[in-house]
Amino acid sequence: MQIRYQKAQQETLVTYGEILSTSIREDWLKDKHLIILTNQRYYDRFFEKIEQLFLNHPVDWYIFRNQLYVNTLEEWSGLLTYLDRFSTEKEYLFVALGTAGVVDITGFLQKVSVLKGKFWSIPISFQSYVQDLIPVRTISRKHTLPVLQQVNLPERIFIDQTMVSPQREGRLVDLQVFIRMAFVCDYPLLLQLFKQYPNQKQLRITNFTALIDELTAHYQINGEAIESYGWVFEKAFYQTENGHLLSENMKRFLGFILHLFWDQTVNQWPFQMDPFMVWLNHLGFPIVFPKTISMAEYLANVLRLIGEKGKLISLHQAGELGEEQVVQEKHLITAFQTYQQICRNIRSNEQ
């Protein structure tokens, strides 16, 4: 199955419901030298599969660290040094096979490189798939400050369900993608997720392939809003002492949750957060704010990152995108108190 996706005057063709060997035609690879950019864990997991797929074509690998955001100046510099040895006379195919940061740095590379070639992506999670759908490719100073940008969608995206997040943690990361999208613009889908994944067992045995059309359609209309929901709260963890004790995916998850609590506090839209948080906890999400991180320092960093603009994206209600709202410290404090009380109640009921 295929979806033609357009954004920012760019276009990509998404192929899904097939394995890679039946999705990729041999004539697309003719006279191409493949450079596959990936993370160490995905190199270890998929090396043999990819080498077998491209058996009759020259393939080189560039391996990043196992991090969500590898699209940093440091990694960019290392990549450029590696590419110095490649001839400018050949045609290349730059393939992203990794995290969201790998997608960004690959798309940026293909846009600015003196090496002629095309940009493909093979997502290893729905988190990296939705990054494919956001056309702005950034290189950042560390994790938080974009310093270089290009607009570039992959020419082709291939979703092979056998390669997408088979592990438990990966399932949670992918479910988070759908929960955030549903909260921002599709309340019926949120109810569907709640019913379809009532426990960890159901989450393990059910894949998300049936939701690809909905996910892609929503990102075509509201992709930037979906991705920005929770981003400031996520970024604040990188600038707070002991924030490094949280994994990057935990920072992203808690950033989304804290934005959600602030939003409901400001706009008072009707939604029962208690059963929602109980559900997340039951599935294994890390819902509790770490004791090793100062809430006061974290809040100060959120306010500082919002800056003079003083506004964040908000919802009219769950599933309906609204306008930006002014952020006031008193609302943040109230939101965090409500969040912490719900977490305490959940923990006490578990004992």
Short mmCIF file of C-alpha atoms in Angstrom, two decimals:
data_model
loop_
_atom_site.label_atom_id
_atom_site.label_comp_id
_atom_site.label_asym_id
_atom_site.label_seq_id
_atom_site.Cartn_x
_atom_site.Cartn_y
_atom_site.Cartn_z
CA MET A 1 0.00 0.00 0.00
CA GLN A 2 1.14 3.53 -0.69
CA ILE A 3 0.42 7.07 0.48
CA ARG A 4 1.50 10.16 -1.41
CA TYR A 5 2.34 12.81 1.18
CA GLN A 6 2.88 16.52 0.51
CA LYS A 7 4.18 19.20 2.86
CA ALA A 8 5.97 22.53 2.41
CA GLN A 9 6.02 22.08 -1.38
CA GLN A 10 7.81 18.76 -0.88
CA GLU A 11 6.50 15.30 -1.68
CA THR A 12 7.27 11.78 -0.51
CA LEU A 13 5.85 8.34 -1.27
CA VAL A 14 5.16 6.13 1.76
CA THR A 15 5.09 2.38 1.17
CA TYR A 16 3.78 0.12 3.94
CA GLY A 17 2.14 -3.26 4.47
CA GLU A 18 5.04 -5.02 2.73
CA ILE A 19 8.50 -6.21 3.70
CA LEU A 20 11.48 -4.33 2.28
CA SER A 21 12.42 -6.98 -0.24
CA THR A 22 9.07 -6.58 -2.03
CA SER A 23 8.84 -2.80 -1.55
CA ILE A 24 12.14 -1.79 -3.15
CA ARG A 25 12.55 -2.29 -6.88
CA GLU A 26 15.93 -3.23 -8.28
CA ASP A 27 15.85 -0.54 -10.99
CA TRP A 28 15.62 2.19 -8.31
CA LEU A 29 19.08 1.10 -7.13
CA LYS A 30 20.80 1.00 -10.50
CA ASP A 31 24.26 2.65 -10.40
CA LYS A 32 23.64 3.85 -6.83
CA HIS A 33 26.17 3.71 -4.02
CA LEU A 34 24.25 3.35 -0.76
CA ILE A 35 25.27 5.17 2.42
CA ILE A 36 23.16 3.98 5.33
CA LEU A 37 23.06 6.17 8.43
CA THR A 38 21.95 4.42 11.60
CA ASN A 39 22.46 3.97 15.36
CA GLN A 40 24.62 1.24 16.84
CA ARG A 41 21.70 -0.84 18.08
CA TYR A 42 19.99 -0.85 14.69
CA TYR A 43 23.24 -1.65 12.91
CA ASP A 44 23.60 -4.69 15.17
CA ARG A 45 19.98 -5.71 14.64
CA PHE A 46 19.53 -5.12 10.91
CA PHE A 47 23.00 -5.36 9.35
CA GLU A 48 22.50 -8.82 7.84
CA LYS A 49 18.98 -8.06 6.60
CA ILE A 50 20.05 -4.83 4.87
CA GLU A 51 23.25 -6.28 3.43
CA GLN A 52 21.25 -9.16 1.96
CA LEU A 53 18.66 -6.77 0.52
CA PHE A 54 21.30 -4.68 -1.24
CA LEU A 55 23.59 -7.59 -2.03
CA ASN A 56 24.42 -6.46 -5.57
CA HIS A 57 25.14 -2.84 -4.70
CA PRO A 58 27.98 -1.07 -2.86
CA VAL A 59 26.90 -0.25 0.71
CA ASP A 60 28.65 1.82 3.38
CA TRP A 61 27.41 2.40 6.91
CA TYR A 62 27.80 5.40 9.19
CA ILE A 63 26.98 4.56 12.79
CA PHE A 64 25.81 7.10 15.36
CA ARG A 65 25.49 6.71 19.10
CA ASN A 66 22.30 5.17 20.55
CA GLN A 67 20.55 8.47 21.14
CA LEU A 68 17.27 10.00 20.04
CA TYR A 69 18.87 13.30 19.02
CA VAL A 70 22.11 12.70 17.14
CA ASN A 71 21.55 15.67 14.82
CA THR A 72 24.15 17.77 16.67
CA LEU A 73 27.07 19.85 15.45
CA GLU A 74 29.47 17.32 16.94
CA GLU A 75 27.94 14.40 15.05
CA TRP A 76 27.64 16.51 11.89
CA SER A 77 31.35 17.29 12.00
CA GLY A 78 32.22 13.62 12.37
CA LEU A 79 29.95 12.68 9.49
CA LEU A 80 31.54 15.25 7.17
CA THR A 81 35.00 13.90 8.00
CA TYR A 82 33.82 10.38 7.17
CA LEU A 83 32.34 11.46 3.83
CA ASP A 84 35.57 13.14 2.65
CA ARG A 85 36.75 9.85 1.16
CA PHE A 86 33.77 9.43 -1.19
CA SER A 87 33.99 10.38 -4.87
CA THR A 88 31.88 13.28 -6.11
CA GLU A 89 31.53 11.50 -9.46
CA LYS A 90 29.17 8.80 -8.21
CA GLU A 91 25.43 8.76 -7.53
CA TYR A 92 24.48 8.06 -3.92
CA LEU A 93 21.45 6.95 -1.99
CA PHE A 94 21.41 8.29 1.58
CA VAL A 95 19.22 6.01 3.71
CA ALA A 96 18.09 6.94 7.24
CA LEU A 97 17.65 3.81 9.37
CA GLY A 98 17.46 5.05 12.93
CA THR A 99 16.08 7.51 15.44
CA ALA A 100 14.47 10.90 14.76
CA GLY A 101 17.90 12.53 14.90
CA VAL A 102 19.22 10.17 12.23
CA VAL A 103 16.32 11.17 9.98
CA ASP A 104 17.11 14.86 10.48
CA ILE A 105 20.84 14.61 9.90
CA THR A 106 20.36 12.40 6.81
CA GLY A 107 17.86 14.79 5.27
CA PHE A 108 20.10 17.75 6.00
CA LEU A 109 23.10 15.94 4.51
CA GLN A 110 21.40 15.08 1.24
CA LYS A 111 20.28 18.69 0.83
CA VAL A 112 23.67 20.34 1.30
CA SER A 113 26.24 17.67 0.37
CA VAL A 114 28.50 17.96 -2.68
CA LEU A 115 27.80 14.24 -3.12
CA LYS A 116 24.92 13.82 -5.57
CA GLY A 117 22.19 11.53 -4.31
CA LYS A 118 18.67 10.88 -3.07
CA PHE A 119 17.21 10.63 0.42
CA TRP A 120 15.26 7.55 1.55
CA SER A 121 14.08 6.53 4.99
CA ILE A 122 13.38 3.15 6.57
CA PRO A 123 11.75 3.97 9.94
CA ILE A 124 12.57 1.72 12.87
CA SER A 125 9.72 3.20 14.95
CA PHE A 126 6.67 5.36 14.45
CA GLN A 127 8.59 8.06 16.28
CA SER A 128 11.15 8.13 13.47
CA TYR A 129 8.35 7.80 10.89
CA VAL A 130 6.62 11.00 12.02
CA GLN A 131 10.00 12.73 11.94
CA ASP A 132 10.14 11.75 8.27
CA LEU A 133 6.89 13.68 7.78
CA ILE A 134 8.21 16.95 9.27
CA PRO A 135 10.10 18.63 6.41
CA VAL A 136 12.39 20.91 8.44
CA ARG A 137 15.77 19.20 9.03
CA THR A 138 17.85 20.70 11.83
CA ILE A 139 21.38 20.47 13.15
CA SER A 140 21.51 21.61 16.77
CA ARG A 141 24.03 22.71 19.33
CA LYS A 142 23.73 19.87 21.82
CA HIS A 143 20.04 18.93 22.12
CA THR A 144 18.20 22.18 22.35
CA LEU A 145 19.35 24.96 20.02
CA PRO A 146 18.84 24.55 16.25
CA VAL A 147 21.67 26.32 14.42
CA LEU A 148 21.30 24.96 10.85
CA GLN A 149 18.12 24.13 8.95
CA GLN A 150 17.01 22.81 5.56
CA VAL A 151 13.62 21.74 4.20
CA ASN A 152 13.71 18.19 2.87
CA LEU A 153 11.35 15.22 2.79
CA PRO A 154 12.62 11.75 1.86
CA GLU A 155 11.93 10.80 -1.73
CA ARG A 156 10.62 7.46 -0.44
CA ILE A 157 9.70 6.04 2.97
CA PHE A 158 9.45 2.27 3.50
CA ILE A 159 7.66 0.95 6.60
CA ASP A 160 8.48 -2.70 7.17
CA GLN A 161 6.40 -3.75 10.16
CA THR A 162 8.85 -6.54 11.00
CA MET A 163 11.48 -3.85 11.72
CA VAL A 164 9.39 -1.39 13.75
CA SER A 165 9.95 -1.44 17.51
CA PRO A 166 9.44 -5.08 18.49
CA GLN A 167 10.67 -4.51 22.05
CA ARG A 168 8.46 -3.45 25.00
CA GLU A 169 10.03 0.00 25.41
CA GLY A 170 9.68 0.63 21.68
CA ARG A 171 5.97 -0.20 21.87
CA LEU A 172 5.51 2.45 24.56
CA VAL A 173 7.45 5.01 22.52
CA ASP A 174 5.25 4.32 19.50
CA LEU A 175 2.02 4.38 21.49
CA GLN A 176 3.08 7.77 22.84
CA VAL A 177 3.22 9.06 19.24
CA PHE A 178 -0.41 8.08 18.68
CA ILE A 179 -1.58 9.36 22.08
CA ARG A 180 -0.07 12.79 21.47
CA MET A 181 -1.51 12.99 17.98
CA ALA A 182 -4.95 11.91 19.26
CA PHE A 183 -4.91 14.49 22.08
CA VAL A 184 -4.06 17.30 19.69
CA CYS A 185 -6.51 16.53 16.90
CA ASP A 186 -8.46 13.23 17.13
CA TYR A 187 -10.44 12.51 20.30
CA PRO A 188 -12.23 9.42 18.87
CA LEU A 189 -8.80 7.88 18.24
CA LEU A 190 -7.84 8.54 21.87
CA LEU A 191 -10.88 6.57 23.01
CA GLN A 192 -10.00 3.84 20.52
CA LEU A 193 -6.45 3.57 21.91
CA PHE A 194 -7.80 3.39 25.45
CA LYS A 195 -10.04 0.45 24.50
CA GLN A 196 -7.64 -1.29 22.13
CA TYR A 197 -4.66 -1.31 24.53
CA PRO A 198 -6.10 -1.95 27.99
CA ASN A 199 -2.99 -3.73 29.28
CA GLN A 200 0.64 -4.52 28.53
CA LYS A 201 -0.19 -7.91 26.98
CA GLN A 202 -2.49 -6.35 24.40
CA LEU A 203 0.12 -3.72 23.63
CA ARG A 204 2.74 -6.43 22.99
CA ILE A 205 0.64 -8.45 20.56
CA THR A 206 -1.01 -5.66 18.52
CA ASN A 207 0.81 -3.50 16.01
CA PHE A 208 -0.08 0.01 14.83
CA THR A 209 -0.11 -0.62 11.08
CA ALA A 210 -3.86 -0.07 10.82
CA LEU A 211 -3.40 3.51 12.08
CA ILE A 212 -0.79 4.60 9.52
CA ASP A 213 -3.32 6.32 7.24
CA GLU A 214 -4.79 8.35 10.11
CA LEU A 215 -1.38 9.26 11.49
CA THR A 216 -0.11 10.41 8.10
CA ALA A 217 -3.25 12.43 7.33
CA HIS A 218 -3.10 14.26 10.66
CA TYR A 219 0.59 15.07 10.24
CA GLN A 220 -0.07 16.47 6.77
CA ILE A 221 -2.47 19.01 8.32
CA ASN A 222 -1.18 19.53 11.87
CA GLY A 223 2.28 17.93 12.02
CA GLU A 224 4.12 20.96 13.39
CA ALA A 225 1.52 21.52 16.11
CA ILE A 226 1.60 17.86 17.16
CA GLU A 227 5.40 17.82 17.34
CA SER A 228 5.58 21.10 19.27
CA TYR A 229 3.11 19.95 21.92
CA GLY A 230 5.32 19.22 24.92
CA TRP A 231 8.57 20.33 23.28
CA VAL A 232 9.34 23.21 25.68
CA PHE A 233 8.70 20.98 28.69
CA GLU A 234 10.90 18.28 27.17
CA LYS A 235 13.69 20.73 26.39
CA ALA A 236 13.68 22.06 29.97
CA PHE A 237 14.85 18.66 31.23
CA TYR A 238 18.05 19.03 29.20
CA GLN A 239 18.82 22.28 31.00
CA THR A 240 17.98 21.14 34.52
CA GLU A 241 20.48 19.57 36.91
CA ASN A 242 20.20 15.75 36.94
CA GLY A 243 18.04 15.86 33.83
CA HIS A 244 20.56 13.47 32.30
CA LEU A 245 19.25 10.76 34.63
CA LEU A 246 16.14 10.57 32.46
CA SER A 247 16.38 8.82 29.11
CA GLU A 248 15.59 10.94 26.07
CA ASN A 249 12.30 9.13 25.55
CA MET A 250 11.34 9.69 29.20
CA LYS A 251 12.07 13.40 28.78
CA ARG A 252 9.84 13.47 25.72
CA PHE A 253 7.03 11.57 27.46
CA LEU A 254 7.05 13.67 30.64
CA GLY A 255 7.29 16.84 28.55
CA PHE A 256 4.06 15.90 26.79
CA ILE A 257 2.29 14.99 30.06
CA LEU A 258 3.29 18.23 31.82
CA HIS A 259 2.19 20.33 28.84
CA LEU A 260 -1.12 18.48 29.00
CA PHE A 261 -1.64 19.28 32.69
CA TRP A 262 -0.77 22.95 32.11
CA ASP A 263 -3.19 23.08 29.17
CA GLN A 264 -6.12 21.67 31.13
CA THR A 265 -5.37 23.98 34.06
CA VAL A 266 -5.48 27.07 31.82
CA ASN A 267 -8.39 26.11 29.57
CA GLN A 268 -10.44 23.92 31.92
CA TRP A 269 -11.50 21.56 29.15
CA PRO A 270 -13.46 18.53 30.35
CA PHE A 271 -11.28 15.46 30.58
CA GLN A 272 -10.70 13.03 33.42
CA MET A 273 -6.92 13.00 33.93
CA ASP A 274 -7.05 10.50 36.80
CA PRO A 275 -8.14 7.42 34.80
CA PHE A 276 -5.92 8.51 31.91
CA MET A 277 -2.85 8.55 34.17
CA VAL A 278 -3.86 5.25 35.76
CA TRP A 279 -4.02 3.74 32.25
CA LEU A 280 -0.56 5.07 31.35
CA ASN A 281 0.89 3.74 34.58
CA HIS A 282 -0.77 0.35 34.02
CA LEU A 283 0.87 0.14 30.59
CA GLY A 284 4.30 0.85 32.08
CA PHE A 285 4.85 4.52 31.24
CA PRO A 286 7.16 6.40 33.70
CA ILE A 287 4.52 8.83 34.97
CA VAL A 288 6.28 10.09 38.13
CA PHE A 289 8.49 13.18 38.17
CA PRO A 290 11.93 12.06 39.45
CA LYS A 291 12.82 13.04 43.02
CA THR A 292 16.41 13.67 41.93
CA ILE A 293 15.31 16.64 39.79
CA SER A 294 14.36 19.96 41.41
CA MET A 295 10.82 20.88 40.42
CA ALA A 296 11.51 24.56 41.17
CA GLU A 297 14.59 24.64 38.93
CA TYR A 298 12.73 22.76 36.22
CA LEU A 299 9.80 25.20 36.32
CA ALA A 300 12.19 28.14 36.11
CA ASN A 301 13.75 26.60 33.00
CA VAL A 302 10.33 26.11 31.40
CA LEU A 303 9.53 29.79 31.93
CA ARG A 304 12.93 30.86 30.64
CA LEU A 305 12.56 28.79 27.49
CA ILE A 306 9.13 30.23 26.78
CA GLY A 307 10.78 33.64 27.05
CA GLU A 308 9.29 36.98 26.17
CA LYS A 309 6.72 35.46 23.83
CA GLY A 310 5.20 33.84 26.89
CA LYS A 311 2.80 31.59 24.97
CA LEU A 312 2.37 27.89 24.26
CA ILE A 313 0.14 25.94 21.92
CA SER A 314 -3.06 24.75 23.61
CA LEU A 315 -6.26 22.79 23.00
CA HIS A 316 -9.90 23.89 22.97
CA GLN A 317 -10.53 20.46 24.42
CA ALA A 318 -9.00 17.02 24.15
CA GLY A 319 -8.74 16.24 20.43
CA GLU A 320 -9.34 19.80 19.23
CA LEU A 321 -6.43 22.12 18.52
CA GLY A 322 -6.77 25.65 19.89
CA GLU A 323 -4.74 28.85 19.93
CA GLU A 324 -1.58 29.78 21.76
CA GLN A 325 -2.14 30.76 25.39
CA VAL A 326 -0.15 33.01 27.69
CA VAL A 327 1.86 31.07 30.25
CA GLN A 328 1.68 32.28 33.83
CA GLU A 329 3.76 30.90 36.65
CA LYS A 330 0.71 30.40 38.89
CA HIS A 331 -0.92 28.15 36.30
CA LEU A 332 2.26 26.10 35.94
CA ILE A 333 2.48 25.65 39.70
CA THR A 334 -1.19 24.61 39.94
CA ALA A 335 -0.79 22.19 37.03
CA PHE A 336 2.28 20.56 38.57
CA GLN A 337 0.57 20.25 41.95
CA THR A 338 -2.42 18.54 40.31
CA TYR A 339 -0.10 16.23 38.40
CA GLN A 340 1.88 15.29 41.50
CA GLN A 341 -1.27 14.65 43.56
CA ILE A 342 -2.63 12.28 40.92
CA CYS A 343 0.71 10.43 40.83
CA ARG A 344 0.70 10.15 44.64
CA ASN A 345 -2.84 8.76 44.59
CA ILE A 346 -1.87 6.17 42.00
CA ARG A 347 1.18 5.11 43.99
CA SER A 348 -0.78 4.85 47.25
CA ASN A 349 -3.46 2.72 45.60
CA GLU A 350 -0.74 0.32 44.36
CA GLN A 351 0.50 -0.36 47.88
#
